[in-house]
PDB file of C-alpha atoms in Angstrom:
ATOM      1  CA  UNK A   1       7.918   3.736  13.088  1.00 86.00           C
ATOM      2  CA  UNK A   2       7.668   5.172   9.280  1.00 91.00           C
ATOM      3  CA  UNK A   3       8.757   8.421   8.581  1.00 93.00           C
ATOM      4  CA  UNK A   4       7.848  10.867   6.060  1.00 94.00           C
ATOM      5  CA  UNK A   5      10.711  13.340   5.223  1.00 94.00           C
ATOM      6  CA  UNK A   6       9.998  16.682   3.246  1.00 94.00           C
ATOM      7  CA  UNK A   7      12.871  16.799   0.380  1.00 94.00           C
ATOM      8  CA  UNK A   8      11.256  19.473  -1.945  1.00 92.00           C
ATOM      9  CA  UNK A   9       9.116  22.642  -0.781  1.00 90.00           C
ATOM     10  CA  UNK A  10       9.254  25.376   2.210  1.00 90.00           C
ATOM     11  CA  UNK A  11       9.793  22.688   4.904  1.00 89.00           C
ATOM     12  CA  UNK A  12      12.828  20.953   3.227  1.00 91.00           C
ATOM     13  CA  UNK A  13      14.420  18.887   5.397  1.00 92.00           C
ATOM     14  CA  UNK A  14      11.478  18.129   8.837  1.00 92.00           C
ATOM     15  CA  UNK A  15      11.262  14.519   9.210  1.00 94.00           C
ATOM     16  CA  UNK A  16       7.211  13.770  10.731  1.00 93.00           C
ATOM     17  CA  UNK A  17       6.978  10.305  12.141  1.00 92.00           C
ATOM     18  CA  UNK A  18       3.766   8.233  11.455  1.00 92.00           C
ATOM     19  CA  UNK A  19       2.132   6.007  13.948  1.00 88.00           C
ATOM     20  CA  UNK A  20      -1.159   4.664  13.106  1.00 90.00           C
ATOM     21  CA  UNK A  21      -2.472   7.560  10.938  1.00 92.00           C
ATOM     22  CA  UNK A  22      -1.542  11.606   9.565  1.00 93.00           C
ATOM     23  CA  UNK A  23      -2.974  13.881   7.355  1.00 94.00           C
ATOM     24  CA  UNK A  24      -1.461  15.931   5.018  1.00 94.00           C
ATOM     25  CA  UNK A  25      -2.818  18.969   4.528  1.00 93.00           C
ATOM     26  CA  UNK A  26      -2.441  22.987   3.817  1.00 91.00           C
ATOM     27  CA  UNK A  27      -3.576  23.566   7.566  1.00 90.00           C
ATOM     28  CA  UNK A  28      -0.991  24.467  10.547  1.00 88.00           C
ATOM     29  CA  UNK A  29      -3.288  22.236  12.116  1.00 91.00           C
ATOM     30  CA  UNK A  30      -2.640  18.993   9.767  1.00 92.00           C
ATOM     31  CA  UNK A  31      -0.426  16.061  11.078  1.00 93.00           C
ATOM     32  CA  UNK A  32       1.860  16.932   7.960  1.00 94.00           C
ATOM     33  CA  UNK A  33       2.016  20.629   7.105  1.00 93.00           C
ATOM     34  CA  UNK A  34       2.426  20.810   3.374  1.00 94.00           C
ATOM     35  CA  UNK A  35       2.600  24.834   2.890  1.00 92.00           C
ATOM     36  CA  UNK A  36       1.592  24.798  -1.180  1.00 91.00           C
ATOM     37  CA  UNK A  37      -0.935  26.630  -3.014  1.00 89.00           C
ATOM     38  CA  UNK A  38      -2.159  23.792  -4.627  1.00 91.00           C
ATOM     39  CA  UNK A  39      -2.433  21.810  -1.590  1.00 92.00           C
ATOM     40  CA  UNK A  40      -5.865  21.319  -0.233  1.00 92.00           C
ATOM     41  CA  UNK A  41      -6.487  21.768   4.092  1.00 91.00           C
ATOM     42  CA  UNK A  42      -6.750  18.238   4.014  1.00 93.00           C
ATOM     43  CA  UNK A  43      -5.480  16.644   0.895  1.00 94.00           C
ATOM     44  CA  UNK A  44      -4.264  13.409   1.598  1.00 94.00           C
ATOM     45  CA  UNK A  45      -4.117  10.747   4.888  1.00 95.00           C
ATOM     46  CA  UNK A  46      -1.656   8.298   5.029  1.00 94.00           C
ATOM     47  CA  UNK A  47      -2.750   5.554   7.518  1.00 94.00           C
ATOM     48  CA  UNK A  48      -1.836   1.934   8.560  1.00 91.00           C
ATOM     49  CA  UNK A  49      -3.754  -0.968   7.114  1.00 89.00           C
ATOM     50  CA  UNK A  50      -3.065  -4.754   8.800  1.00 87.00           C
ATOM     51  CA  UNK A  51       0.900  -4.211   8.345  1.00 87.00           C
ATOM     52  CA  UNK A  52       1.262  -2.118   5.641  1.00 90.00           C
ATOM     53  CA  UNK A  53       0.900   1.752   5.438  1.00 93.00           C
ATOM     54  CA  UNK A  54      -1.302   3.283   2.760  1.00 94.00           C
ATOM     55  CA  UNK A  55      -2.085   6.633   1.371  1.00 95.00           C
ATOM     56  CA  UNK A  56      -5.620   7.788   0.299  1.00 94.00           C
ATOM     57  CA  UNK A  57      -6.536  11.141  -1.540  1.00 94.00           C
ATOM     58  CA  UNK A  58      -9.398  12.772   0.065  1.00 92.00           C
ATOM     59  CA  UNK A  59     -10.577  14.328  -2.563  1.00 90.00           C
ATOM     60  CA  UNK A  60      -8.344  17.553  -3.550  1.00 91.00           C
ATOM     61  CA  UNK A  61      -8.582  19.854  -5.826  1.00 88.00           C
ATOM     62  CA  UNK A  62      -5.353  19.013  -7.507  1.00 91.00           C
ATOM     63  CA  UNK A  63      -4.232  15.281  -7.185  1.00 92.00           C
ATOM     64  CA  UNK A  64      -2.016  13.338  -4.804  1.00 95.00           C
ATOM     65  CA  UNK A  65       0.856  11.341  -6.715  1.00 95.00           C
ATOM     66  CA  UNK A  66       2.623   8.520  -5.710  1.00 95.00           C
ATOM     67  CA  UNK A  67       6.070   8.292  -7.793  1.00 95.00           C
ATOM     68  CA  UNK A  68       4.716  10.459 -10.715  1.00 92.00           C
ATOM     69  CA  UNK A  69       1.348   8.755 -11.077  1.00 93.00           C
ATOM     70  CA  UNK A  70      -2.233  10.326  -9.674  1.00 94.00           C
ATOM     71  CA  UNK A  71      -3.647   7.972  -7.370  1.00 94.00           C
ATOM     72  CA  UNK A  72      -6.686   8.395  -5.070  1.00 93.00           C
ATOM     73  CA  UNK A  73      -5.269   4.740  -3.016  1.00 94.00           C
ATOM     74  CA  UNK A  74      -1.972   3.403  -2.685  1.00 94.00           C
ATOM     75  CA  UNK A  75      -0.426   0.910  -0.360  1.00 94.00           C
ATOM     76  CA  UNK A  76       3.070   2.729   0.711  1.00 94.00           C
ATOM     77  CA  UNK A  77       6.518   0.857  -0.277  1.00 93.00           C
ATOM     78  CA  UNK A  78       9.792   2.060   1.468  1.00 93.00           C
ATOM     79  CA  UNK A  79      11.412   5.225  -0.563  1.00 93.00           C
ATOM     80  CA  UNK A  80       8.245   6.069  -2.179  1.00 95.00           C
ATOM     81  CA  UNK A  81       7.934   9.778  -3.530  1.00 96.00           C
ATOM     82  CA  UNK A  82       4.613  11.677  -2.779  1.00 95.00           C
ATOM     83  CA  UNK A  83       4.239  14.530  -4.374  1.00 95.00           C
ATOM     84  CA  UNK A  84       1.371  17.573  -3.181  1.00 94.00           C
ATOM     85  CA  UNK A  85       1.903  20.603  -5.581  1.00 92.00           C
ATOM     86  CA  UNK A  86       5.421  21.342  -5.444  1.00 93.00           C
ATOM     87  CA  UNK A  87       6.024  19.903  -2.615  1.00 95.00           C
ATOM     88  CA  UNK A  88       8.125  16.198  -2.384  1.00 96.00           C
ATOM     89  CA  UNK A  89       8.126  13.999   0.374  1.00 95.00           C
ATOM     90  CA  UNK A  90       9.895  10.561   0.919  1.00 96.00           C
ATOM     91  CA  UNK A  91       7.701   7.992   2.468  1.00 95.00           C
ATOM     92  CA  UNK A  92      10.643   5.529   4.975  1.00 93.00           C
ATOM     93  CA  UNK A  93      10.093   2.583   6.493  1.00 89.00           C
ATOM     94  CA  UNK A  94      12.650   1.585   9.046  1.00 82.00           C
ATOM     95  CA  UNK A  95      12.525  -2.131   9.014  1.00 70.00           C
ATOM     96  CA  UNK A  96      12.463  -1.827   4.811  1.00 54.00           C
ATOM     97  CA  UNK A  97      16.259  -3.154   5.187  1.00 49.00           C
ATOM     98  CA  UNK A  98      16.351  -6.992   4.527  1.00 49.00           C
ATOM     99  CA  UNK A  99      18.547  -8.576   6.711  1.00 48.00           C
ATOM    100  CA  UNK A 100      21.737  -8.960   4.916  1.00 50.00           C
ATOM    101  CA  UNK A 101      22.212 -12.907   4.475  1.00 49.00           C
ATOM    102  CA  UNK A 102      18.562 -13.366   3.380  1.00 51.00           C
ATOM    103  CA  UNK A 103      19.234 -10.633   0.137  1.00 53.00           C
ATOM    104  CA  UNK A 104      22.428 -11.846  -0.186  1.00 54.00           C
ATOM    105  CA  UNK A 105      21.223 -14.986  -0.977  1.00 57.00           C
ATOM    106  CA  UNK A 106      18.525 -14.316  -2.793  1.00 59.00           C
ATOM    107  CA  UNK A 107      20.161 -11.707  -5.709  1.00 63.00           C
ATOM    108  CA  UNK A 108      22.633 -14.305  -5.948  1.00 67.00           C
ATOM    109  CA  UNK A 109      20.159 -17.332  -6.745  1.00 63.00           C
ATOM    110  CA  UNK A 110      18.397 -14.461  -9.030  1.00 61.00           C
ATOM    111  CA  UNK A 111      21.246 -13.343 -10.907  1.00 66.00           C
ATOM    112  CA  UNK A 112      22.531 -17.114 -11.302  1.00 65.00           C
ATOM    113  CA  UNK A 113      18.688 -17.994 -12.687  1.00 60.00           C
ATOM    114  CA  UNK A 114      19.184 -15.361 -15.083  1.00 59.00           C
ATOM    115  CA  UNK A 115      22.205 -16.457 -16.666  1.00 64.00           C
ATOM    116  CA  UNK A 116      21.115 -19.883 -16.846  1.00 60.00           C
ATOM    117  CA  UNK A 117      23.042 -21.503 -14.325  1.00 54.00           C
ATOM    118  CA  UNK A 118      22.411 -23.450 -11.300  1.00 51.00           C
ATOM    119  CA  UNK A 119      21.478 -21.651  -7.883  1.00 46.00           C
ATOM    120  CA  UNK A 120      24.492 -21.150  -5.654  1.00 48.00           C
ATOM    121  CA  UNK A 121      24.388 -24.134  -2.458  1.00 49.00           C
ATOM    122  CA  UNK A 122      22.338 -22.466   0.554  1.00 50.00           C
ATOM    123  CA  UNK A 123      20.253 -19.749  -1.381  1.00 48.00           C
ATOM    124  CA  UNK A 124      17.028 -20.502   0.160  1.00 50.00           C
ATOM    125  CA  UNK A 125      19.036 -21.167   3.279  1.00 50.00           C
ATOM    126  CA  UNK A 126      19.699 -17.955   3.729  1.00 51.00           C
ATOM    127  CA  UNK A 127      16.218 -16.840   3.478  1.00 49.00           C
ATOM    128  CA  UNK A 128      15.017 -19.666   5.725  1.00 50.00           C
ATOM    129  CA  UNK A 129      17.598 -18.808   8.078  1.00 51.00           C
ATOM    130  CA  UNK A 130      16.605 -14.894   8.169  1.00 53.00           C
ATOM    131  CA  UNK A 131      13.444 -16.341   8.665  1.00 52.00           C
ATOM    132  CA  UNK A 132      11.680 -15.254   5.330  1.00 49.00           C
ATOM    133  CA  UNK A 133      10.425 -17.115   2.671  1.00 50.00           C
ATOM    134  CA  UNK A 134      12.166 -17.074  -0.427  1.00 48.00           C
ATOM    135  CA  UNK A 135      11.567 -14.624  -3.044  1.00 48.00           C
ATOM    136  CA  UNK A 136      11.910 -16.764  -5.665  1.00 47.00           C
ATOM    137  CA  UNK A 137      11.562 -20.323  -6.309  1.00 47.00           C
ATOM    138  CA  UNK A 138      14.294 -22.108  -8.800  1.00 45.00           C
ATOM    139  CA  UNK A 139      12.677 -25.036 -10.649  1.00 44.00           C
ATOM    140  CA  UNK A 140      14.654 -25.844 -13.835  1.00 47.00           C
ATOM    141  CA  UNK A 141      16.926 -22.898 -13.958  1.00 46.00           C
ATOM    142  CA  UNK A 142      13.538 -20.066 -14.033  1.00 45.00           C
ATOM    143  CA  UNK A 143      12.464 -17.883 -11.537  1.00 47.00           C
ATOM    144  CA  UNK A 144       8.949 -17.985 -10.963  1.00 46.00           C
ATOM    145  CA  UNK A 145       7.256 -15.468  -9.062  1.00 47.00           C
ATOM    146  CA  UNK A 146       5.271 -16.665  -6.173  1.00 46.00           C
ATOM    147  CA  UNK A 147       2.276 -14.965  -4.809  1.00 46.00           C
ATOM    148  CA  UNK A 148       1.846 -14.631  -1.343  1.00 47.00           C
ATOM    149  CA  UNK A 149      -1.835 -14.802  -0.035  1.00 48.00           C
ATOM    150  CA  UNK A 150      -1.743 -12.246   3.213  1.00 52.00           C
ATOM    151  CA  UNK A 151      -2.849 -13.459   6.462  1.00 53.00           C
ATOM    152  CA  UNK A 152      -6.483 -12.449   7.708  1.00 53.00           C
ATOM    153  CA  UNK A 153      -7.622 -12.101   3.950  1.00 52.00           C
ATOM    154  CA  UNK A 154     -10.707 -10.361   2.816  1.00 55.00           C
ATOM    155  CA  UNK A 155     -14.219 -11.895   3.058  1.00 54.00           C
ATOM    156  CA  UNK A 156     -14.488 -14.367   0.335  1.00 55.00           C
ATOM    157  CA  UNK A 157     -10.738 -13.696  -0.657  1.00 56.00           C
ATOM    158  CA  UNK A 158     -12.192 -10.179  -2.410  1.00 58.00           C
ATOM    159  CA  UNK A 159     -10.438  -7.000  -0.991  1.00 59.00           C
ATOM    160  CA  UNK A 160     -13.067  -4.068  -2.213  1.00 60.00           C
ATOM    161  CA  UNK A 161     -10.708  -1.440  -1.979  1.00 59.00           C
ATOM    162  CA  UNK A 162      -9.000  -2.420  -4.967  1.00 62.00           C
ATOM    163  CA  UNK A 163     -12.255  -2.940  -7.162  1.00 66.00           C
ATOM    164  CA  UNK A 164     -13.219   0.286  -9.243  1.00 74.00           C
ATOM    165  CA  UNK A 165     -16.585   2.364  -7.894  1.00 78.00           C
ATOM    166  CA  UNK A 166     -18.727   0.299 -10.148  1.00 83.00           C
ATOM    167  CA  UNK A 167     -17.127  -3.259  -9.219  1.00 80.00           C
ATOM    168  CA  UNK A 168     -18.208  -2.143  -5.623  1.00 80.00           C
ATOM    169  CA  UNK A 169     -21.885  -0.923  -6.242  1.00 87.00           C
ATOM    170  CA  UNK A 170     -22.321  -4.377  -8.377  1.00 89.00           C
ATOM    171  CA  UNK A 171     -20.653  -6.526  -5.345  1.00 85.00           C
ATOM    172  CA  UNK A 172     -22.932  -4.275  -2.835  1.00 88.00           C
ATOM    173  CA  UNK A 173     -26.574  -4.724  -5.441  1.00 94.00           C
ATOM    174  CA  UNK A 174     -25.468  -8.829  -5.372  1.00 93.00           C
ATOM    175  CA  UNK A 175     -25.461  -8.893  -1.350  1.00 92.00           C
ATOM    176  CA  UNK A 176     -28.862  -6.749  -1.117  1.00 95.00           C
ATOM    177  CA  UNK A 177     -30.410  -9.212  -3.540  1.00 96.00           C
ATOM    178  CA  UNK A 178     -28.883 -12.292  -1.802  1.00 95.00           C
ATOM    179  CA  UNK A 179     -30.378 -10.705   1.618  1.00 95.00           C
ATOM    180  CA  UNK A 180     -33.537  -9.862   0.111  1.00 96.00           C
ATOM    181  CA  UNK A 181     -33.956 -13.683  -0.893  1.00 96.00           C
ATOM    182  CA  UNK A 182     -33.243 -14.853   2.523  1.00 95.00           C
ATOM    183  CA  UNK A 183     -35.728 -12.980   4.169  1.00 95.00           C
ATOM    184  CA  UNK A 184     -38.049 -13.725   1.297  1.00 95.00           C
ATOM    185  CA  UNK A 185     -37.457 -17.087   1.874  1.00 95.00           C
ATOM    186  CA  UNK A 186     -37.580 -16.911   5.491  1.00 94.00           C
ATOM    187  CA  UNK A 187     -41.275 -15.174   5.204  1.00 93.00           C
ATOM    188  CA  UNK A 188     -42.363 -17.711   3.199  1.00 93.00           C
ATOM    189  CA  UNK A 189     -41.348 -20.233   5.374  1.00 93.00           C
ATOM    190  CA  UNK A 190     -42.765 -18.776   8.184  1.00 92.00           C
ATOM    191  CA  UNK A 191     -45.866 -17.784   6.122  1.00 87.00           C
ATOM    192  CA  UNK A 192     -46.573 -20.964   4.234  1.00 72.00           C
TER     193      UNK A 192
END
């Protein structure tokens, strides 16, 4: 289960574990106490999303930042810093530790690609046999950085939370129009 650990602030040191969803907030109440001026009752949620963890700003007064930069949506990576205020916490994932053979393999093929030379024997073995895909794929002595397509992807491949305000109102105008033809159509039909 991830844990978010205060380093910085009035609670320095209270680990809160996260199951599906917490709020962090100025309230005794909140799922995360973060006791700071600046920190609105409810100033940020951090919630799961498929099998990732990601943290929203609910709209404070003063920002929620994610390793030094404002955001108002992240998706949470292992050792993350969130900052409220003055306040620091640590965002920990407890599976974030690759198993050992796997990484092994993999800096090694990375660090060999870099210099020029030829992957050591068994690099993507060791991934395979941690069962993870590679990292990396070595075709003529160059990594090349593969993107994985998650599982259970978006409608039409599109995931809306990552397109600005305006990219959504255009994407939501194009399906009222598309659905406003179909049942124009469809009275016609009927109609005609």
């Amino acid at each position: 289960m991830p844990k978010v650990s205060i380093k910085e602030g009035p609670d320095a040191g209270r680990v809160y574990e996260v199951a599906q969803a917490a709020i962090l907030g100025r309230l005794d109440t909140s799922d995360i106490p973060v006791r700071d001026g600046k920190a609105s009752r409810e100033h940020a949620k951090i919630y799961k999303q498929g099998e990732q963890f990601a943290i929203v700003d609910l709209n404070s007064s003063n920002g929620t930042f994610v390793n030094g930069e404002k955001i108002t949506k992240r998706i949470l990576k292992n050792g993350d810093e969130i900052a409220i205020g003055t306040v620091r916490l640590v965002f920990e994932l407890p599976e974030a530790q690759p198993k050992q053979g796997a990484r092994k393999g993999l800096d090694e093929a990375f660090d060999e690609a870099k210099k020029g030379g030829a992957a050591p024997a068994g690099a993507g073995a060791a991934a395979a046999a941690a069962g993870k895909p590679a990292d990396i794929v070595l075709k003529g002595h160059q990594p090349i950085q593969v993107h994985r397509i998650k599982p259970g992807s978006p409608l039409l491949g599109i995931d809306l939370d990552q397109l600005s305000d305006a990219g959504r109102v255009i994407v939501f105008i194009g399906i009222a129009v598309l659905c406003a033809g179909l049942m124009y159509l469809a009275y016609m039909l009927v109609a005609g």
